[in-house]
Amino acid sequence: MSILPQLLFIAVLSVAGVVLYKRVAFLRNTILLGKDTFRSDAPAERWKTMALVAFGQQKMFKRIVPAFLHLLIYVGFIVINIEVLEFIIDGLSGTHRIFAPFLGDGYTVAMNIFEWLAVAVLVSCIAFLIRRNITHVPRLTMPELKGWPALDANLILWIEIVLMVAILSMNATDQLLAERGVDGYLQLGGLVFSSMLSPLFDGFGDQTLVAIERFAWWFHIIGILGFAVYVTYSKHLHIFLAFPNTWYSNLKPKGEMQNMPEITNEVNAMLGVTASGTEESVTEIGRFGAKEVTDLSWINILNAFSCTECGRCTAECPANMTGKKLSPRKIMMDTRDRAEELSKGISAKGESFEDGKSLLGDYITKEEINACTSCNACVEACPVNIDPLDIIMQLRRYVAMEESGAPQQWNIMFQNIETSFSPWKFATTDRFNWANDLKGKPMNE
Amino acid sequence: MSNIYQIPTMAEKAAAGEQPEILFWVGCAGSFDDRYRAVTLAFVKILNKLNIAFAVLGEEEACTGDPARRAGNEFLFQMQAISNIQVLNGYAIKKIVTACPHCFNTLKNEYPALGGNYEVVHHSQFLQQLIDAGKIILKEGGAFKGKKITFHDSCFLGRANNVYEAPRKIIEALDMELVEMKRCRSKGLCCGAGGAQMFKEPEPGKKDINIERTEEALATGAKTIAVGCPFCLTMLSDGVKNKEKEHEVTVLDLAELLAADLEADDYTERGTP
């Protein structure tokens, strides 16, 4: 047997490896454009969160139909990729179905499980295509998805369908060849789903069948490697990033906003208070709040790359559902797109790269962030614990403190708090007047 | 104990050398909002009737800073917070009860980073504990018994702090028929006032959030909409008025519901607790 296929396989694997390595390095650099932040406390709870939310798909099940379809694709992805291991060993060593002799009947059982999952993935992908393109589920057809995001979503589904068809065709032709006793093919004794495809291929001669089988094999493995590279350019990154993203979840109560220790120091100085209680170290005083992705934390950017644009956040957002411009999903997409743009610029032109653009202003408008009620519905809805609210609040901080650009009515509210210690303009001396209606009155009247 | 309503301040208590069990944090809405002041009074009545040693800050209280923080003004928030913490720590406050989920969230979650560490409970949790302990005895066949009621989860109580059960336990104790809205608990829809929206007009859109939520509440058929937040009370009351249902449907705070049934009870017959 010629070693040409082996050499070709090594070449394909190497190219994919190099490209993937470069993409992963780029994504890592892009995420690390964000500010350093510590979130590695309570590791036991973090592993548990990751196991439940990412591995266990816990939050997906708030919407049962897509959760079930997604689960099939997810399990299919994980399990069928075990077969990829065999593909790689076969490809490198020039063997065919190297695990079969070791596993005996177990191998046939495994192949049947893979085939069952392949069919399940196929059906789920078709269902998802219907939801996106025919029944038009509202959250999957919103304005922020126009163009590439919609195409990306459809491409992923089609690629998965094609890959599954390849694996089933490969098994069907493989078993036909084995039945005909062609050298190198093993009879596995009953592959339920692919045998249904046999009639399609039965009319071909051995040569053609070998060609189809080999083509399907190469198509599947190159397809998978290609898909792995494609994923790094796609919203589909969530298949990997969901795991670190949930590990780095915010474990504090959702209502708690992060303190700004650099301001605490100034306020303490202004009020003449010697800092007591928990003192946090202040690293550097940069900008107050966030205008650019580099003002955000790296976890915010990791969040953005983990987003698969499912839109559950936006579907639950009270501002969005009442027609305001805010869409939490768009906040995440904008953050990701800007981080990518900035990172590309920096890798091309160096650290000093400047394009005169910024996240706030060029991507996200004040009208969007001003509409947020900080209700945490988006945070609660996200199946991978992304926190759009944290970004919105950091942008608001920039607008209020660096630009003094908060809405006029908020500026009045600020003034009221400053002068009368209440968001409404009332005299502080009237604060206790409510008690006059009750104080000193008999209770049983 | 006297049968006279008492509303002591921390300053008075400190002067008498007493440390009350709890501080009742009234909040700005509780102090100034015409409608919501009734909630403050209802809660104070309950505290008095149950003979709970409490005090308020009175004129020494100031905005927690929540709306400033959520509107982005961290400076102003911290000015408020640090001043408040000085007052609270000055009185060696250990436990705070408040009816406002925004004050609750800020005091409980955001003051510790600035040196203010207290046990903070929402009045729904406090009242639930009293019910569980058998301290709140409701009149049999109270005013609300058997009536349909729906409960609107406040975001800052619910999602922000995972308090979902306490308000429902109170409704259960009142023997009312709770009809949940479709969006409830962790999926509860905001009233539209959080994140400092209370203090400005909404952005342009096709509908106001409080109308969306009011429609959902009205659709339950309940004649009482219970809330546990001053902003939600305002937003839903406005929504009910907008739908011209204010003569049929009442929006009430949990404390008002309880106080009403307590008042139906003849205090003197039960004797001094």
XYZ file of C-alpha atoms in Angstrom:
718
model
C 0.000 0.000 0.000
C 1.224 3.445 -0.874
C 2.228 5.711 1.973
C 1.041 8.713 -0.017
C -2.305 8.942 1.847
C -0.414 8.879 5.142
C 1.885 11.701 4.054
C -1.088 13.662 2.789
C -2.890 13.102 6.065
C 0.117 14.283 8.070
C 0.276 17.380 5.859
C -3.432 18.135 6.349
C -3.196 17.611 10.092
C -0.117 19.832 10.340
C -1.660 22.683 8.370
C -4.821 22.508 10.485
C -2.692 22.393 13.635
C -0.671 25.476 12.691
C -3.717 27.474 11.624
C -5.582 26.504 14.791
C -2.617 27.392 16.960
C -2.426 30.851 15.394
C -6.148 31.406 15.766
C -6.151 30.322 19.395
C -3.173 32.600 20.128
C -4.993 35.500 18.454
C -8.164 34.865 20.446
C -6.172 34.614 23.649
C -4.463 37.942 22.955
C -7.795 39.501 22.095
C -9.415 38.349 25.330
C -6.406 39.568 27.279
C -6.872 43.066 25.856
C -9.210 43.358 28.817
C -8.035 44.510 32.213
C -6.703 41.994 34.651
C -9.174 40.857 37.252
C -9.105 38.151 39.879
C -11.834 35.577 39.738
C -10.343 32.279 40.797
C -11.699 32.166 44.335
C -13.884 29.271 45.500
C -12.602 26.735 42.951
C -14.903 23.973 44.218
C -17.958 26.090 43.507
C -16.521 27.083 40.124
C -15.997 23.494 39.014
C -19.519 22.705 40.175
C -20.954 25.646 38.231
C -19.087 24.558 35.117
C -20.253 20.963 35.516
C -23.890 21.985 35.909
C -24.181 24.913 33.525
C -21.767 24.033 30.707
C -21.384 20.272 30.874
C -24.864 19.630 32.248
C -26.647 22.266 30.092
C -28.706 23.225 33.163
C -29.840 26.676 32.066
C -30.699 25.535 28.539
C -33.699 23.711 29.943
C -35.579 26.904 30.668
C -36.779 26.480 27.082
C -37.464 22.817 26.668
C -37.753 22.297 22.886
C -34.505 23.968 21.796
C -32.829 22.515 24.910
C -33.648 18.986 23.806
C -32.575 19.529 20.200
C -29.403 21.244 21.372
C -28.672 18.398 23.775
C -28.737 15.902 20.897
C -26.241 17.960 18.911
C -24.089 18.483 21.996
C -23.968 14.797 22.934
C -23.472 13.914 19.268
C -20.562 16.328 19.048
C -18.837 14.929 22.114
C -19.438 11.245 21.368
C -18.834 11.295 17.614
C -15.545 13.068 18.262
C -14.352 9.901 19.991
C -14.474 8.391 16.526
C -12.274 11.193 15.259
C -9.542 9.756 17.440
C -9.779 6.557 15.409
C -9.786 8.591 12.195
C -6.554 10.273 13.221
C -4.805 7.037 14.208
C -5.984 5.356 11.001
C -4.877 8.330 8.948
C -1.431 8.430 10.496
C -0.754 4.702 10.486
C -2.506 3.775 7.247
C -4.819 1.363 9.059
C -8.587 1.002 8.687
C -10.897 0.887 11.712
C -7.990 0.150 14.037
C -10.221 -0.167 17.125
C -12.509 -2.820 15.601
C -10.383 -5.923 16.361
C -9.810 -4.794 19.957
C -13.431 -4.064 20.753
C -15.119 -6.886 18.819
C -18.903 -6.641 19.176
C -18.424 -3.590 21.331
C -17.170 -1.777 18.264
C -20.384 -2.499 16.390
C -22.380 -1.282 19.362
C -20.277 1.901 19.484
C -20.705 2.483 15.744
C -24.452 2.064 16.091
C -24.494 4.616 18.897
C -22.497 7.011 16.720
C -24.881 6.450 13.845
C -27.922 6.973 16.032
C -26.402 10.235 17.252
C -25.474 11.253 13.719
C -29.115 10.873 12.721
C -30.225 12.750 15.854
C -27.816 15.590 15.005
C -29.105 15.620 11.452
C -32.724 15.871 12.572
C -31.920 18.567 15.148
C -30.000 20.652 12.613
C -32.913 20.487 10.216
C -35.282 21.508 13.017
C -32.998 24.431 13.837
C -32.875 25.502 10.193
C -36.669 25.468 10.145
C -36.833 27.562 13.335
C -34.439 30.096 11.885
C -35.619 30.319 8.305
C -39.207 29.144 8.100
C -41.031 29.576 11.395
C -38.874 32.642 12.193
C -38.532 32.327 15.963
C -38.471 36.042 16.924
C -35.200 35.993 18.864
C -33.466 34.359 15.900
C -34.543 36.965 13.383
C -33.763 40.264 15.115
C -31.999 43.178 13.389
C -28.581 42.614 15.010
C -28.397 39.240 13.236
C -28.621 40.683 9.716
C -25.743 39.704 7.447
C -22.877 37.604 8.724
C -24.437 36.449 12.028
C -27.443 34.940 10.230
C -25.223 33.389 7.549
C -22.833 32.062 10.206
C -25.704 30.406 12.059
C -27.021 28.739 8.915
C -23.567 27.698 7.708
C -22.862 25.876 10.961
C -26.087 23.912 10.656
C -25.406 23.013 7.034
C -21.813 21.993 7.774
C -23.026 19.705 10.542
C -25.631 18.175 8.248
C -23.049 17.539 5.540
C -20.601 16.031 8.036
C -23.243 13.671 9.337
C -24.240 12.628 5.830
C -20.556 11.945 5.127
C -20.177 9.698 8.148
C -23.319 7.714 7.279
C -22.297 7.367 3.613
C -18.860 6.239 4.669
C -20.298 3.507 6.874
C -22.783 2.422 4.211
C -20.152 2.026 1.484
C -17.680 0.522 3.946
C -20.108 -2.225 4.872
C -21.063 -2.916 1.259
C -17.374 -3.394 0.471
C -16.955 -5.641 3.502
C -19.911 -7.775 2.410
C -18.346 -8.105 -1.016
C -15.172 -9.290 0.701
C -13.016 -6.447 -0.608
C -9.627 -6.516 1.060
C -9.165 -4.273 4.069
C -12.858 -3.836 4.930
C -14.316 -5.520 8.005
C -17.863 -6.754 8.371
C -19.285 -5.170 11.494
C -22.539 -7.080 11.513
C -25.434 -4.693 11.378
C -25.118 -0.919 11.325
C -28.745 0.075 11.619
C -28.890 3.497 10.043
C -26.181 3.397 7.389
C -27.494 0.051 6.102
C -30.641 1.935 5.157
C -28.477 3.915 2.740
C -26.966 0.753 1.158
C -29.500 0.535 -1.681
C -28.265 3.946 -2.839
C -24.759 2.598 -3.376
C -25.425 -1.052 -4.225
C -25.408 -0.472 -7.957
C -21.798 0.779 -8.016
C -18.771 -1.352 -8.735
C -16.102 -2.026 -6.110
C -13.763 0.652 -7.475
C -16.402 3.355 -7.318
C -17.487 2.270 -3.850
C -13.909 2.434 -2.583
C -13.636 5.899 -4.086
C -16.868 6.998 -2.414
C -15.852 5.461 0.905
C -12.431 7.103 0.795
C -13.912 10.403 -0.306
C -16.393 10.306 2.604
C -13.599 9.452 5.015
C -11.390 12.326 3.824
C -14.336 14.662 3.595
C -15.338 13.908 7.153
C -11.889 14.348 8.693
C -10.999 17.424 6.630
C -14.486 18.716 7.330
C -13.968 18.339 11.048
C -10.551 19.997 10.952
C -11.924 22.754 8.749
C -14.849 23.190 11.078
C -12.469 23.495 14.025
C -10.737 26.378 12.227
C -14.048 27.894 11.124
C -15.323 27.856 14.697
C -12.566 30.276 15.720
C -14.071 32.847 13.336
C -17.612 32.091 14.376
C -20.164 32.540 17.124
C -19.826 28.779 17.423
C -16.800 29.270 19.704
C -19.183 28.660 22.577
C -18.595 24.927 22.183
C -15.205 25.449 23.805
C -15.506 28.755 25.627
C -18.702 27.838 27.467
C -16.492 25.810 29.801
C -14.003 28.485 30.925
C -16.776 31.065 30.731
C -18.937 29.262 33.258
C -15.909 28.492 35.418
C -15.293 32.232 35.645
C -18.972 32.964 36.407
C -19.870 35.722 38.799
C -20.631 33.833 42.006
C -21.762 36.891 43.960
C -25.410 37.967 44.227
C -26.471 39.334 40.842
C -27.536 42.596 42.417
C -24.055 43.495 43.573
C -22.160 45.969 41.421
C -18.414 45.819 41.514
C -16.791 48.374 43.730
C -14.343 50.924 42.313
C -11.567 51.084 44.926
C -9.822 53.984 43.155
C -12.912 56.072 43.887
C -13.159 54.839 47.465
C -9.732 56.288 48.144
C -10.690 59.679 46.759
C -14.022 59.770 48.554
C -12.394 58.775 51.833
C -9.889 61.582 51.386
C -12.656 64.057 50.568
C -14.711 63.072 53.599
C -11.638 62.949 55.814
C -12.274 59.303 56.618
C -9.339 57.079 57.375
C -10.075 54.004 55.375
C -11.495 51.315 57.587
C -12.852 47.895 56.825
C -11.893 46.089 53.703
C -9.239 48.014 51.908
C -8.602 47.062 48.340
C -5.341 47.791 46.655
C -5.509 50.317 43.863
C -3.399 49.371 40.918
C -3.634 52.261 38.514
C -6.088 55.077 38.115
C -7.011 55.099 34.478
C -10.322 56.026 33.035
C -13.435 55.864 35.190
C -15.764 53.309 33.673
C -15.431 51.940 30.165
C -15.390 53.585 26.765
C -13.347 50.961 24.958
C -13.002 47.184 25.223
C -9.594 47.714 26.808
C -11.365 49.405 29.748
C -13.399 46.250 30.350
C -12.091 43.193 32.171
C -10.820 40.171 30.256
C -13.796 38.253 31.644
C -16.144 40.690 29.864
C -14.325 39.915 26.606
C -14.296 36.173 27.320
C -18.069 36.537 27.813
C -18.320 38.194 24.415
C -16.467 35.397 22.617
C -18.541 32.770 24.442
C -21.770 34.253 23.123
C -23.489 32.132 20.522
C -26.084 34.799 19.751
C -29.024 32.665 20.870
C -30.803 35.831 21.995
C -32.405 34.431 25.123
C -31.101 37.542 26.910
C -32.728 39.893 24.436
C -35.966 37.906 24.451
C -36.202 38.462 28.234
C -35.071 42.110 28.203
C -37.937 44.398 29.290
C -36.442 47.324 27.379
C -36.092 45.335 24.176
C -39.556 43.780 24.323
C -41.108 47.218 24.645
C -39.337 48.505 21.564
C -36.274 50.231 22.985
C -32.993 49.993 21.123
C -31.213 48.032 23.835
C -30.449 44.405 23.077
C -28.145 42.631 25.542
C -27.096 40.247 22.774
C -25.996 43.197 20.649
C -23.938 44.508 23.578
C -22.041 41.216 23.616
C -21.700 41.056 19.811
C -20.441 44.637 19.685
C -17.930 43.961 22.438
C -16.631 40.925 20.570
C -16.516 42.670 17.179
C -14.716 45.699 18.582
C -12.243 43.523 20.510
C -11.498 41.609 17.310
C -11.102 44.790 15.283
C -8.771 46.318 17.836
C -6.780 43.122 18.209
C -6.322 42.825 14.433
C -5.114 46.406 14.309
C -2.681 45.817 17.131
C -1.249 42.651 15.558
C -0.803 44.528 12.266
C 0.377 47.919 13.446
C 1.635 47.373 16.984
C 0.528 48.439 20.450
C 0.052 52.076 19.472
C -2.717 51.166 17.001
C -5.416 53.816 16.930
C -8.359 53.977 14.539
C -10.289 56.794 16.110
C -13.128 54.464 17.007
C -14.379 53.156 20.333
C -16.856 50.613 21.698
C -19.047 53.342 23.135
C -20.097 55.661 20.360
C -19.131 53.651 17.297
C -20.668 50.352 18.329
C -22.906 50.923 21.330
C -24.924 54.116 21.705
C -25.973 55.938 24.848
C -29.583 55.393 23.915
C -29.036 51.653 24.263
C -27.305 51.705 27.640
C -29.654 54.333 29.063
C -32.620 52.025 28.468
C -31.356 49.299 30.828
C -33.358 48.713 34.028
C -30.559 46.586 35.558
C -33.193 43.912 36.133
C -30.744 41.048 35.516
C -33.196 39.195 33.248
C -30.480 38.902 30.580
C -27.956 37.559 33.073
C -30.471 35.054 34.394
C -31.441 33.956 30.876
C -27.947 33.272 29.523
C -27.299 29.527 29.231
C -23.540 30.090 29.701
C -23.622 32.777 32.412
C -22.665 35.769 30.291
C -23.166 39.114 32.057
C -24.177 41.901 29.638
C -25.306 44.070 32.560
C -21.760 44.406 33.876
C -20.643 45.928 30.572
C -23.653 48.262 30.406
C -22.945 49.557 33.907
C -19.270 50.177 33.127
C -20.254 52.147 30.025
C -22.709 54.183 32.112
C -19.943 54.948 34.563
C -17.818 56.383 31.768
C -20.674 58.538 30.490
C -21.587 59.865 33.926
C -18.126 60.433 35.321
C -15.847 61.167 32.361
C -18.308 62.907 30.054
C -20.892 64.216 32.518
C -23.162 63.031 29.754
C -25.904 61.293 31.697
C -29.488 62.136 30.723
C -30.606 65.518 32.074
C -33.130 63.978 34.428
C -30.415 61.857 35.961
C -28.242 64.894 36.461
C -31.133 66.457 38.361
C -31.419 63.292 40.427
C -27.680 63.456 41.161
C -28.082 67.041 42.246
C -30.959 66.150 44.547
C -28.928 63.441 46.221
C -25.991 65.802 46.621
C -28.033 68.603 48.139
C -30.881 66.882 49.948
C -29.649 63.272 50.245
C -32.661 61.956 48.387
C -33.222 61.431 44.665
C -36.257 63.685 44.992
C -35.999 67.285 45.999
C -37.271 67.317 49.571
C -35.824 69.064 52.587
C -33.781 66.721 54.768
C -35.614 68.145 57.755
C -38.878 66.730 56.341
C -37.522 63.203 56.129
C -39.048 62.071 59.399
C -42.392 63.825 58.919
C -44.061 60.548 57.960
C -43.968 59.526 61.606
C -46.201 62.426 62.660
C -49.289 60.595 61.403
C -48.765 57.743 63.819
C -46.429 58.637 66.617
C -48.125 58.830 70.013
C -51.491 57.610 68.736
C -53.192 54.755 70.567
C -52.776 51.389 68.893
C -56.308 50.058 69.133
C -57.916 52.790 67.151
C -45.568 48.369 77.421
C -47.847 51.147 76.436
C -50.519 50.901 73.796
C -49.216 53.997 72.107
C -47.420 53.869 68.765
C -43.773 54.561 69.217
C -41.255 55.418 66.529
C -37.948 55.924 68.307
C -34.857 57.179 66.556
C -31.399 55.717 67.004
C -30.317 59.025 68.526
C -32.993 58.761 71.217
C -32.150 55.131 71.908
C -28.445 55.886 72.120
C -29.163 58.738 74.519
C -31.120 56.327 76.713
C -28.269 53.861 76.514
C -30.386 51.308 74.668
C -29.498 49.221 71.638
C -32.605 48.241 69.696
C -32.761 44.809 68.133
C -33.203 46.159 64.623
C -32.823 49.309 62.617
C -35.743 49.930 60.273
C -34.237 51.568 57.179
C -37.147 53.592 55.805
C -35.638 54.720 52.501
C -36.400 57.847 50.496
C -39.635 56.561 49.001
C -40.714 55.371 52.430
C -40.085 58.852 53.800
C -41.293 61.116 51.016
C -43.566 59.316 48.563
C -47.173 60.174 49.406
C -48.569 56.774 48.516
C -45.643 54.709 49.756
C -45.561 56.371 53.169
C -48.596 54.205 53.934
C -46.344 51.170 53.596
C -43.873 52.628 56.073
C -46.713 53.261 58.491
C -48.131 49.765 57.996
C -44.776 48.205 58.755
C -44.252 50.396 61.808
C -47.699 49.380 63.059
C -46.741 45.727 62.773
C -43.465 46.348 64.602
C -45.334 48.172 67.365
C -48.067 45.575 67.728
C -45.529 42.797 67.958
C -43.571 44.786 70.471
C -40.335 44.588 68.497
C -37.475 46.738 69.734
C -36.697 48.835 66.692
C -35.547 52.313 65.848
C -35.210 54.455 62.744
C -32.537 56.938 61.780
C -35.078 59.711 61.210
C -33.435 62.791 59.776
C -30.043 61.088 59.921
C -31.031 58.688 57.159
C -29.914 59.460 53.606
C -30.228 57.853 50.184
C -28.158 54.644 49.994
C -26.792 55.877 46.679
C -28.345 53.066 44.603
C -29.857 55.239 41.866
C -26.638 57.239 41.535
C -24.567 54.079 41.227
C -26.841 52.535 38.630
C -26.918 55.739 36.627
C -23.113 55.568 36.546
C -22.211 58.136 39.192
C -19.925 56.032 41.346
C -18.525 59.110 43.125
C -21.905 60.152 44.378
C -22.792 56.598 45.341
C -19.667 56.235 47.413
C -20.131 59.663 49.014
C -23.566 58.512 50.177
C -22.452 55.046 51.129
C -19.427 56.086 53.129
C -21.390 58.800 54.986
C -24.161 56.328 55.758
C -21.688 53.725 56.940
C -20.198 56.274 59.326
C -23.640 56.849 60.822
C -24.515 53.149 60.959
C -21.191 52.114 62.436
C -21.434 55.018 64.865
C -24.576 53.425 66.296
C -22.983 49.952 66.128
C -25.880 48.707 64.006
C -26.012 44.926 63.682
C -29.272 44.221 61.920
C -31.187 46.283 59.365
C -34.692 45.677 58.037
C -35.932 47.580 55.023
C -39.000 47.408 52.807
C -37.118 48.683 49.750
C -35.325 45.993 47.694
C -32.970 48.609 46.258
C -31.872 49.768 49.710
C -31.777 46.098 50.751
C -29.497 45.129 47.878
C -27.155 48.059 48.355
C -26.910 47.777 52.142
C -26.505 44.021 52.039
C -24.253 43.508 49.032
C -22.493 46.766 48.313
C -21.742 48.336 51.692
C -19.403 45.554 52.901
C -16.751 46.534 50.308
C -16.828 50.019 51.843
C -16.620 48.884 55.460
C -20.310 48.503 56.314
C -21.106 44.986 57.501
C -24.615 44.340 58.753
C -27.199 41.615 58.719
C -29.688 43.015 56.238
C -33.119 41.539 55.658
C -35.998 42.586 53.484
C -39.261 43.178 55.318
C -40.802 40.189 53.523
C -38.139 37.924 55.022
C -38.528 39.564 58.415
C -42.305 39.160 58.360
C -42.038 35.581 57.171
C -39.753 34.777 60.106
C -42.317 36.296 62.462
C -45.089 34.242 60.878
C -43.002 31.062 61.095
C -42.225 31.815 64.735
C -45.944 32.117 65.399
C -45.615 35.720 66.482
C -47.983 37.111 63.894
C -51.460 35.903 64.673
C -53.899 36.752 61.943
C -57.553 37.121 62.537
C -59.565 34.190 61.329
C -61.464 35.091 58.213
C -59.290 38.129 57.609
C -60.175 40.801 55.116
C -58.354 39.072 52.248
C -59.155 35.425 52.979
C -59.787 33.363 49.864
C -59.419 36.326 47.535
C -57.353 36.124 44.381
C -54.017 37.847 44.519
C -50.974 37.985 42.268
C -47.449 38.801 43.335
C -45.037 40.868 41.285
C -41.403 39.879 41.929
C -39.115 42.845 42.325
C -35.904 42.319 40.330
C -33.715 43.488 43.181
C -35.339 41.062 45.585
C -35.758 38.153 43.178
C -33.063 37.723 40.566
C -30.640 40.056 42.312
C -30.860 38.295 45.681
C -32.815 35.078 45.140
C -35.627 35.972 47.535
C -38.696 34.366 46.004
C -40.334 32.406 48.811
C -40.728 34.905 51.655
C -43.340 37.095 49.915
C -45.289 34.023 48.859
C -45.237 32.644 52.411
C -46.857 35.867 53.599
C -49.596 35.538 51.007
C -50.067 31.930 52.035
C -50.404 32.972 55.687
C -53.127 35.425 54.687
C -54.992 32.470 53.217
C -55.301 34.160 49.844
C -55.433 32.435 46.482
C -52.154 33.221 44.764
C -52.439 33.331 40.978
C -48.985 33.552 39.452
C -48.292 35.618 36.379
C -46.739 33.756 33.467
C -43.467 35.552 34.041
C -42.753 35.066 37.720
C -39.907 34.285 40.086
C -36.578 34.152 38.204
C -38.425 34.957 34.970
C -40.340 37.839 36.517
C -40.690 40.901 34.326
C -39.283 44.178 35.599
C -41.739 46.995 36.409
C -39.530 49.331 34.417
C -38.154 51.451 37.262
C -34.887 49.708 38.154
C -31.453 50.904 37.158
C -32.414 54.516 37.968
C -35.197 54.454 35.348
C -37.511 55.657 38.126
C -35.896 59.070 37.784
C -36.149 59.674 34.063
C -38.470 59.212 31.125
C -37.985 55.936 29.241
C -36.120 55.814 25.941
C -38.293 55.894 22.812
C -40.071 52.607 22.212
C -43.424 51.145 21.359
C -44.707 50.643 24.896
C -43.912 51.432 28.511
C -42.604 48.503 30.534
C -45.017 49.084 33.417
C -47.974 48.815 31.019
C -46.672 45.495 29.698
C -46.352 44.205 33.255
C -49.699 45.615 34.406
C -51.470 43.905 31.525
C -49.961 40.633 32.611
C -51.006 41.209 36.220
C -54.551 42.157 35.230
C -54.798 39.067 33.037
C -54.592 36.888 36.158
C -57.995 38.199 37.190
C -56.684 39.016 40.669
C -58.116 42.114 42.280
C -55.036 42.599 44.413
C -51.539 43.000 43.031
C -49.001 42.537 45.792
C -45.557 44.081 45.586
C -42.550 44.331 47.850
C -40.871 47.420 46.431
C -41.690 51.142 46.400
C -40.775 51.578 42.733
C -42.833 48.570 41.661
C -45.727 49.986 43.702
C -45.552 53.276 41.821
C -45.086 51.708 38.403
C -47.894 49.183 38.755
C -50.267 51.695 40.363
C -49.636 53.978 37.392
C -50.199 51.038 35.073
C -53.516 50.171 36.715
C -54.599 53.819 36.428
C -53.555 53.866 32.794
C -55.813 50.863 32.220
C -58.583 52.638 34.185
C -58.864 49.749 36.609
C -58.006 51.639 39.787
C -61.524 51.216 41.153
C -61.424 47.433 40.861
C -57.791 46.509 41.321
C -55.539 47.579 44.182
C -51.779 47.481 44.281
C -50.605 46.841 47.828
C -47.343 46.198 49.590
C -46.995 42.964 51.570
C -46.787 44.933 54.827
C -50.094 46.644 54.056
C -51.767 43.277 53.495
C -50.539 41.954 56.816
C -51.239 45.136 58.741
C -54.822 45.135 57.494
C -55.498 41.707 58.931
C -53.666 42.537 62.124
C -55.798 45.610 62.518
C -58.921 43.559 62.146
C -57.739 41.850 65.283
C -58.747 43.536 68.521
C -55.426 44.281 70.044
C -56.655 44.928 73.602
C -58.488 41.615 73.857
C -55.362 39.679 73.059
C -53.637 41.581 75.792
C -50.209 43.033 75.910
C -47.675 40.722 74.319
